[in-house]
Amino acid sequence: MFKGWIATGALALCCMAAPLAETQQKPVDAEGHQWWQHAVFYEVYPRSFADSNNDGIGDLNGIASKMDYLKDLGVDAVWITPCFPSPQVDFGYDVSNYEAIDPMYGTMKDFDHLVAEAKKRNIRVLMDFVVNHSSDQHKWFQDSKSSKTAEHRDWYIWRDGKGNEPPNNWLSTFGLSAWKLDPKTNQYYYHYFYPEQPDLNWRNPAVEKAMLDVTRFWYKRGVAGFRLDAVDTLFEDPKLTDNPVLPGKDKFGRPNMDEKYNKKLPEVHDVMRKLRSTADEYGSVLIGETWTSNVSELKDYYGEKNDELQMPMDLMMTGFKGLSADQYRKHIGAVDAAGHWPVYVITNHDIVRSYTRYADGVHNDDIAKMMAALYLTLRGTVVMYYGEEIGMENNDPKSKDEVQDPIGKLGWPLEKGRDGERTPMQWNDSANAGFSKVKPWLPVPATYETHNVVSEQKDGNSVLSFYRQLLALRHKEPALLEGNYVALNESDPNVLTYVRRYKDEAILVVLNMSATEQKAQFDLSPLGFSSPRLSILLTSFHKPLTGMTDALPMEPYSVFMAKISPTSAGK
Ligand code: GLC
Ligand code: CA
């Protein structure tokens, strides 16, 4: 089946050529792709990345000091979760001023410095735009609640109660009723998240204008785009129809609800289009926090005329239980066939870390490498989460009094909150994993002694070394950048196999998603390769590949990637 094997030599990192401003709206390849289609995005949670002033909390100068690390890893764009002034009730997702930097993270000068340091290395900086709600400490809300006739009254959603009850049965995702009574004017305001996060009224044109202006403010400062927070909840039914109550209770003990009247209303798409046309004025890119239940919903976020989000994240894969080649194959096939540019994610600051979710206690690092190879070799863009590349695991609070995230306080012990996936980046094996000289705001897990940047840089078989090689290939290989996704062996329950194909270039990716060794066989002749030659690009094998006959021995949870070339001139 295979003609021969050639191991390839060292992998070179690709370099972008032209200066940033010039390339921003220009295609970067013959296919007309934009820069973000070739980019690797990396989410930074600023509280936890690097603490430059040793107060236990990460900051912008900390991030700026790690730009060489990010460049070397193969990152092209960083999305920084909110670093605006905030009372930190939801750790920055409660913004009290959209056009400033929280002193805890630094100054506007530090922000400009960060953007400049990034730019020197051809790395773009994206911010997080909390579109659904502000903090209750924002001056807009302070004015809004001051009287029924205040200038900003209608910037939020105020309604009379029903007797002593809230206006309807809508629930806050972080608590009980989504309505809070304000005694001053004896009306309720609506908050889908915490009461300290009142929902903005996007039906008010003044809100829309102010928010679009916020994006312009940052684009002018060199921000390359935004990740849009919680877009599903931008609109509510103006008639306040009760949501249908479903059988059963959720983990907070509340009745299950079909949130049809306060989530994913069609008006959301009007706002996406407006945010997009504003982004287009500056050649910027929009990533969406798009929680969808199927591929069709995900498709909608690109816009009927491709005029909404360039990068709605496919967050569906993060909900898959266990590792099933079949489940991933079906999902990837459907996303890929949907006709848009996919955006894959395996973890973020709201979800248990991928390392922990997939770990089996035996092959943890192998699984981390396998999942990396899975989502980093697909057609599309990826959004990584800091620490994923070193195999960081969750470090959940051990008792309720350790919990910082209010969700954990509310839902303990069934819901421990999101602290576990937000712990400090593990830079080395010194105290606090080298994140800070003082006790950090969240504790690092014990595994920092082995899973940290410095130790893993020295180990050619570490998760980090694997990510670096993978990202280098992803930047260099035309088949990975441009190629179609072609599934092979579609009935194999254990091994996920596919080819990325672009013109004469083809790369075979073989992933053993099972805990036992598998013999992989594949027929490449339908792709026009009757007697192919495979040159190994990357594997995660522990043992050298020897004694190959007609099947490829795949170690448990292993990765095999090879370039396919025809042996003869005929293709
Ligand atoms: C998004 C954020 C999450 C935050 C919520 C409310 O889901 O990712 O961290 O708590 O929005 O802003
Ligand atoms: Ca700090």
XYZ file of C-alpha atoms and ligand atoms in Angstrom:
584
model
C 0.000 0.000 0.000
C 2.820 2.419 0.783
C 5.808 2.649 -1.458
C 8.258 4.082 1.024
C 8.893 6.255 4.000
C 11.089 9.248 4.288
C 11.500 11.140 7.508
C 11.652 14.846 6.915
C 14.163 17.146 8.556
C 13.667 20.153 10.782
C 10.565 22.259 10.324
C 10.961 25.931 9.590
C 8.682 28.630 10.961
C 7.031 30.640 8.257
C 7.360 34.406 8.262
C 4.830 36.959 7.139
C 6.315 39.475 4.790
C 4.508 42.777 4.336
C 3.803 45.263 7.149
C 0.496 44.859 8.953
C -1.468 47.828 7.669
C -0.873 46.870 4.073
C -1.911 43.285 4.475
C -4.991 43.850 6.563
C -7.582 43.789 3.818
C -5.543 42.168 1.115
C -5.742 38.502 0.400
C -2.727 36.566 1.610
C -2.886 33.834 -0.988
C -4.074 32.894 -4.455
C -7.385 31.721 -2.985
C -8.318 35.207 -1.821
C -8.038 34.290 1.858
C -7.698 37.065 4.416
C -4.980 37.168 7.055
C -7.247 35.726 9.738
C -7.897 32.638 7.655
C -4.245 31.728 7.912
C -3.825 32.911 11.472
C -3.673 31.036 14.735
C -5.616 32.898 17.415
C -4.750 32.604 21.097
C -7.033 33.606 23.936
C -5.324 35.351 26.848
C -7.116 35.703 30.172
C -5.249 38.780 31.412
C -5.684 38.107 35.147
C -3.804 34.852 34.694
C -1.178 35.207 31.992
C 1.802 37.039 33.500
C 2.050 39.342 36.500
C 4.632 42.067 35.831
C 4.162 44.080 39.040
C 3.796 41.165 41.441
C 0.402 41.898 42.912
C -0.863 38.388 42.176
C -2.899 39.453 39.151
C -1.716 39.351 35.557
C -1.492 42.561 33.565
C -0.882 44.096 30.142
C 2.863 44.558 30.658
C 2.964 40.901 31.591
C 1.340 39.978 28.292
C 3.671 42.325 26.376
C 6.673 40.626 28.005
C 5.601 37.266 26.584
C 5.320 38.268 22.945
C 8.468 36.398 21.950
C 7.063 33.257 23.501
C 3.831 33.652 21.527
C 5.671 34.391 18.296
C 7.907 31.388 18.753
C 4.892 29.195 19.470
C 3.296 30.239 16.179
C 0.563 32.593 17.344
C -0.613 35.299 14.922
C -3.329 37.016 16.932
C -4.203 37.316 20.604
C -7.708 37.867 21.893
C -7.494 39.445 25.331
C -10.572 38.892 27.486
C -11.940 42.121 29.014
C -9.334 44.415 30.526
C -11.600 47.473 30.767
C -12.449 49.161 34.071
C -14.712 46.809 35.947
C -15.843 46.041 39.489
C -14.787 42.447 38.581
C -18.037 40.845 39.691
C -17.733 38.645 36.603
C -13.957 39.174 36.329
C -14.131 41.848 33.667
C -17.318 40.815 31.886
C -18.987 43.630 33.817
C -17.566 46.688 32.097
C -17.927 50.087 33.749
C -16.157 52.017 30.991
C -15.751 50.612 27.504
C -13.098 53.098 26.459
C -10.408 52.727 29.116
C -8.116 50.160 30.734
C -8.605 48.943 34.292
C -5.693 50.233 36.433
C -5.327 46.669 37.750
C -4.105 45.725 34.268
C -2.185 48.906 33.475
C -2.745 52.112 31.560
C -3.762 53.092 28.064
C -0.068 53.658 27.428
C 0.621 50.070 28.449
C -2.084 48.945 26.076
C -0.540 50.908 23.197
C 2.833 49.436 24.119
C 1.352 45.942 24.030
C -0.155 46.534 20.583
C 3.164 47.931 19.361
C 5.159 44.990 20.748
C 2.717 42.619 19.110
C 2.872 44.480 15.818
C 6.669 44.269 15.746
C 6.192 40.520 15.589
C 3.252 40.573 13.172
C 0.871 39.589 15.924
C -2.552 41.241 15.977
C -4.402 42.175 19.144
C -8.141 41.649 19.509
C -10.267 42.742 22.412
C -13.403 41.310 23.944
C -16.552 43.329 23.410
C -19.203 42.738 26.050
C -22.174 43.717 23.928
C -25.112 42.353 25.886
C -24.688 44.192 29.169
C -22.581 46.708 31.030
C -21.676 46.826 34.693
C -24.280 48.350 37.009
C -21.469 50.796 37.850
C -21.289 52.108 34.287
C -22.295 55.772 34.176
C -25.032 54.880 31.677
C -26.707 52.582 34.188
C -26.093 54.929 37.097
C -28.003 57.586 35.201
C -30.582 55.085 33.951
C -31.566 54.039 37.441
C -31.637 57.583 38.807
C -35.189 58.312 37.588
C -37.823 57.178 35.135
C -37.138 60.246 33.032
C -33.341 60.069 33.060
C -31.582 60.498 29.723
C -30.298 56.917 29.824
C -33.463 55.337 31.297
C -34.269 53.535 28.058
C -30.675 52.364 27.557
C -31.548 49.376 29.748
C -34.689 47.263 30.062
C -37.020 48.511 32.766
C -40.511 47.131 33.398
C -43.200 47.159 36.061
C -43.605 43.995 38.078
C -46.758 41.931 38.294
C -47.899 42.842 41.763
C -45.033 41.705 43.973
C -43.659 39.443 41.294
C -41.120 40.108 38.512
C -42.508 40.958 35.063
C -42.220 37.344 33.796
C -40.586 33.939 34.390
C -37.253 34.527 32.631
C -34.281 33.246 34.564
C -30.786 34.640 34.859
C -28.158 32.167 33.739
C -26.244 33.059 36.909
C -29.090 32.920 39.423
C -32.838 33.031 39.863
C -35.107 35.623 38.275
C -33.538 37.695 35.498
C -35.301 40.742 36.939
C -34.177 42.888 39.824
C -36.415 45.389 41.542
C -34.891 48.821 42.001
C -36.702 50.448 44.928
C -35.900 53.982 43.822
C -38.259 53.904 40.835
C -40.094 50.752 41.843
C -39.393 49.088 38.492
C -37.490 45.958 37.611
C -34.460 45.894 35.311
C -33.499 42.887 33.239
C -30.162 41.068 33.616
C -29.526 37.798 31.793
C -26.290 37.372 33.776
C -25.590 38.703 37.309
C -27.737 41.548 38.691
C -24.538 43.621 38.431
C -24.679 43.104 34.643
C -27.834 44.882 33.434
C -28.745 44.143 29.800
C -28.395 47.015 27.387
C -31.465 47.861 25.329
C -30.294 47.287 21.767
C -33.726 48.388 20.467
C -32.697 51.928 21.400
C -30.779 53.515 18.476
C -28.743 55.607 20.924
C -27.371 52.401 22.500
C -26.541 51.008 19.104
C -24.724 54.165 18.101
C -22.765 54.370 21.346
C -21.714 50.753 21.099
C -20.651 50.970 17.456
C -18.612 54.031 18.413
C -16.858 51.982 21.090
C -15.622 49.615 18.404
C -14.376 52.530 16.319
C -12.518 53.911 19.347
C -10.479 50.713 19.615
C -10.052 50.104 15.877
C -8.451 53.544 15.692
C -6.025 52.467 18.421
C -4.842 49.535 16.343
C -7.128 46.785 17.570
C -7.563 44.207 14.794
C -11.013 43.069 15.846
C -13.206 41.811 18.640
C -14.468 38.649 20.148
C -18.131 39.430 20.715
C -19.379 38.256 24.081
C -22.774 36.651 24.665
C -24.375 37.617 21.370
C -27.272 35.185 21.788
C -28.870 37.308 24.449
C -28.861 40.740 22.792
C -32.634 40.866 22.324
C -35.724 39.927 24.248
C -39.340 39.595 23.238
C -40.823 43.091 23.797
C -44.103 41.506 24.952
C -42.155 39.661 27.660
C -43.877 36.345 26.893
C -43.131 33.716 29.545
C -40.670 31.025 28.463
C -42.099 27.495 28.262
C -41.146 25.488 31.362
C -39.640 22.082 30.574
C -39.575 18.969 32.738
C -36.732 18.588 35.238
C -34.356 20.916 37.047
C -30.917 22.282 36.164
C -27.831 22.004 38.382
C -28.768 25.104 40.317
C -32.089 23.410 41.145
C -34.124 25.720 38.916
C -36.822 24.528 36.517
C -35.524 23.827 33.010
C -36.750 26.365 30.483
C -36.906 26.751 26.759
C -35.395 30.232 26.481
C -37.180 30.979 23.234
C -38.288 34.483 24.172
C -34.995 35.880 25.480
C -32.331 34.140 23.411
C -31.308 34.006 19.761
C -34.016 36.381 18.548
C -33.719 37.176 14.818
C -32.870 40.814 15.615
C -29.447 39.614 16.806
C -28.478 39.273 13.161
C -29.283 42.935 12.418
C -26.777 43.949 15.074
C -24.177 41.498 13.777
C -24.506 43.119 10.339
C -24.022 46.596 11.805
C -21.011 45.542 13.844
C -19.623 43.933 10.716
C -20.054 46.918 8.459
C -18.306 49.034 11.109
C -15.515 46.445 11.346
C -15.211 46.534 7.551
C -14.520 50.274 7.687
C -11.273 49.324 9.453
C -10.512 45.960 7.875
C -11.169 44.268 11.219
C -12.369 40.823 12.120
C -15.197 39.680 14.383
C -15.154 36.433 16.340
C -18.439 35.349 17.876
C -19.155 33.591 21.140
C -21.742 31.620 19.252
C -23.277 28.832 21.268
C -25.185 26.887 18.675
C -26.958 23.580 18.863
C -26.477 22.613 15.228
C -24.552 23.491 12.097
C -27.460 25.354 10.575
C -27.540 27.814 13.487
C -23.789 28.247 13.170
C -24.201 28.981 9.460
C -26.662 31.746 10.249
C -23.990 33.665 12.143
C -21.929 34.130 8.967
C -24.896 35.985 7.517
C -26.941 35.173 4.450
C -24.712 37.426 2.412
C -21.576 36.713 4.414
C -22.198 40.047 6.039
C -22.203 39.064 9.714
C -19.335 37.427 11.623
C -16.227 36.298 9.779
C -15.423 33.952 12.642
C -18.388 32.534 14.563
C -16.786 29.961 16.839
C -17.911 26.378 16.568
C -18.287 25.685 20.280
C -20.234 22.489 19.730
C -17.194 20.230 19.850
C -16.437 21.440 23.384
C -19.591 19.685 24.562
C -18.749 16.252 23.179
C -18.499 13.593 25.847
C -15.602 11.181 25.451
C -13.545 10.605 22.341
C -15.377 8.973 19.506
C -13.875 9.043 16.025
C -17.355 8.692 14.626
C -18.802 11.667 16.477
C -15.911 13.952 15.503
C -15.941 12.730 11.900
C -19.637 13.438 11.482
C -19.411 16.840 13.093
C -16.309 17.977 11.213
C -17.780 16.718 7.963
C -20.954 18.719 8.541
C -19.164 21.921 9.581
C -16.751 21.622 6.685
C -19.526 21.031 4.172
C -21.541 24.023 5.379
C -19.795 26.252 2.852
C -18.057 28.680 5.205
C -14.679 29.063 6.849
C -14.868 27.005 10.061
C -13.531 28.253 13.397
C -12.579 25.455 15.759
C -12.160 25.672 19.508
C -11.586 22.968 22.101
C -11.483 24.994 25.288
C -11.818 28.468 26.804
C -12.225 30.389 30.068
C -15.772 29.124 30.620
C -15.212 25.425 29.979
C -13.245 22.756 31.824
C -9.820 22.649 30.165
C -9.550 20.240 27.249
C -6.620 18.439 28.918
C -8.804 17.580 31.905
C -11.934 16.839 29.882
C -10.249 14.228 27.710
C -7.662 12.828 30.174
C -7.897 9.109 30.961
C -5.195 9.138 33.671
C -2.877 6.986 31.547
C -2.393 8.713 28.205
C -3.066 12.319 29.200
C -0.259 13.954 27.218
C -0.861 11.701 24.222
C -4.508 12.662 24.215
C -3.619 16.352 24.444
C -1.356 15.952 21.391
C -3.990 13.986 19.528
C -6.660 16.632 20.140
C -4.209 19.337 19.093
C -3.492 17.501 15.857
C -7.186 17.057 15.307
C -8.299 20.637 15.445
C -5.079 22.225 14.194
C -5.039 20.303 10.936
C -8.590 21.003 9.802
C -9.648 23.494 7.166
C -10.424 26.681 9.028
C -9.066 28.905 11.760
C -8.393 27.856 15.336
C -8.742 29.764 18.565
C -6.443 28.316 21.217
C -6.691 28.975 24.948
C -3.587 29.946 26.933
C -1.899 26.991 28.596
C -3.507 24.424 26.352
C -0.166 24.132 24.548
C 1.620 22.988 27.719
C -1.093 20.570 28.821
C -2.421 22.717 31.638
C -5.110 20.994 33.629
C -8.059 22.345 35.589
C -7.444 23.174 39.216
C -10.911 23.353 40.704
C -11.516 24.818 44.160
C -11.479 22.181 46.875
C -14.039 23.864 49.098
C -16.721 26.483 48.728
C -14.755 29.153 50.602
C -11.976 28.920 48.008
C -14.356 29.778 45.165
C -13.934 33.119 43.404
C -16.348 32.747 40.504
C -19.852 33.631 41.703
C -21.322 30.775 39.653
C -19.333 28.376 41.834
C -20.606 30.042 44.998
C -24.145 29.726 43.732
C -23.965 26.191 42.441
C -21.535 24.549 44.888
C -20.903 21.592 44.977
C -22.556 20.491 41.724
C -21.252 23.555 39.897
C -17.765 24.520 41.040
C -17.570 27.572 38.802
C -14.900 28.485 36.297
C -11.888 29.165 38.532
C -10.365 25.793 37.668
C -9.807 26.689 34.013
C -8.548 30.215 34.787
C -5.482 29.487 36.893
C -2.134 31.221 36.237
C -0.089 30.313 33.191
C 2.684 27.887 34.123
C 5.940 29.460 32.983
C 8.478 27.431 34.976
C 8.809 25.131 37.974
C 9.539 27.831 40.551
C 6.967 28.993 43.122
C 3.602 29.974 41.607
C 4.825 28.513 38.328
C 6.788 31.714 37.689
C 3.574 33.667 37.147
C 4.072 35.998 40.088
C 6.400 36.432 43.057
C 3.401 36.633 45.377
C 0.459 34.299 45.933
C -1.597 34.498 42.743
C -5.338 35.195 42.729
C -5.918 31.512 41.929
C -3.662 28.596 42.833
C -1.678 26.673 40.207
C -2.249 22.903 40.019
C 0.447 20.538 41.334
C 1.253 19.450 37.772
C 2.957 22.802 37.111
C 6.219 21.137 38.133
C 6.223 19.039 34.971
C 3.855 21.002 32.757
C 5.436 24.388 32.341
C 7.006 26.341 29.501
C 10.666 26.107 30.519
C 10.651 22.375 31.249
C 8.693 21.561 28.127
C 10.906 23.677 25.902
C 13.769 21.386 26.887
C 11.848 18.215 26.126
C 11.418 17.323 22.464
C 8.511 15.032 23.341
C 6.527 17.486 25.431
C 3.055 18.709 24.604
C 4.581 22.140 23.952
C 7.141 20.772 21.486
C 4.355 18.980 19.681
C 2.243 22.139 19.437
C 5.202 24.123 18.124
C 5.875 21.603 15.388
C 2.212 21.401 14.503
C 1.804 25.164 14.315
C 4.949 25.458 12.200
C 3.506 22.940 9.740
C 0.202 24.738 9.778
C 1.892 27.952 8.688
C 4.079 26.360 6.079
C 2.201 23.602 4.320
C -0.096 24.744 1.488
C -2.285 21.654 1.971
C -2.935 22.629 5.603
C -3.517 26.279 4.793
C -5.637 25.912 1.694
C -6.546 22.297 1.265
C -9.941 20.638 1.102
C -10.918 18.222 3.814
C -11.406 14.688 2.488
C -12.527 12.038 4.983
C -11.163 8.508 4.594
C -12.232 5.227 6.205
C -15.534 6.678 7.280
C -16.690 3.587 9.076
C -13.620 3.169 11.280
C -14.857 3.546 14.879
C -11.377 4.151 16.335
C -9.176 5.959 13.874
C -10.045 9.296 12.366
C -8.319 9.630 9.015
C -8.440 12.433 6.497
C -6.498 14.105 3.767
C -6.029 17.821 3.274
C -5.647 18.397 -0.432
C -4.593 21.462 -2.366
C -3.635 21.197 -6.012
C -0.629 18.863 -6.107
C -0.181 18.957 -2.364
C -1.755 16.442 -0.026
C -1.306 15.672 3.642
C -2.589 12.583 5.353
C -3.687 12.881 8.990
C -4.273 9.719 11.014
C -5.515 9.982 14.601
C -6.040 7.010 16.837
C -8.833 8.114 19.136
C -8.810 4.891 21.107
C -6.842 3.520 24.069
C -5.617 0.477 22.147
C -3.186 0.071 19.305
C -4.877 0.133 15.893
C -3.685 -0.987 12.486
C -4.616 1.738 10.056
C -4.982 1.008 6.386
C -6.100 3.362 3.707
C -6.612 3.405 0.019
C -5.456 6.653 -1.532
C -6.180 5.611 -5.108
C -9.611 7.338 -5.230
C -7.658 10.536 -4.609
C -5.519 9.806 -7.658
C -2.594 8.307 -5.735
C -2.295 4.754 -6.985
C 1.150 4.106 -5.571
C 1.727 6.927 -3.136
C 4.864 7.742 -1.279
C 4.425 9.030 2.248
C 6.943 11.343 3.886
C 6.448 11.664 7.598
C 5.829 15.210 8.794
C 5.018 14.577 12.426
C 4.047 11.739 14.719
C 3.485 11.398 18.428
C 4.749 7.819 18.534
C 6.840 6.732 21.492
C 8.537 3.941 19.579
C 10.201 4.284 16.191
C 8.060 3.182 13.293
C 9.615 -0.043 12.052
C 8.548 -3.222 10.333
C 5.905 -1.480 8.244
C 4.134 -3.786 5.891
C 0.730 -2.916 4.595
C -0.769 -1.389 7.709
C 0.271 1.520 9.843
C 0.568 0.576 13.541
C -1.012 3.404 15.508
C -0.144 3.552 19.203
C -2.999 4.431 21.586
C -4.148 8.038 21.074
C -1.397 8.715 18.579
C -0.946 11.053 15.658
C 0.559 10.342 12.282
C 0.916 13.058 9.652
C 2.568 12.568 6.304
C 2.907 14.271 2.995
C 1.542 12.234 0.136
C 3.263 12.301 -3.184
C 2.861 10.189 -6.267
C 5.842 7.932 -6.945
C 5.637 8.332 -10.695
C 4.857 11.393 -12.783
C 1.265 10.196 -13.339
C -1.225 11.400 -10.754
C -19.572 35.034 28.239
C -18.191 35.003 28.836
C -18.317 34.619 30.279
C -19.154 35.671 30.980
C -20.498 35.848 30.275
C -21.196 37.094 30.736
O -20.174 33.793 28.244
O -17.362 34.148 28.113
O -17.078 34.471 30.898
O -19.356 35.313 32.304
O -20.357 35.971 28.881
O -20.566 38.229 30.205
Ca -0.279 42.638 38.246
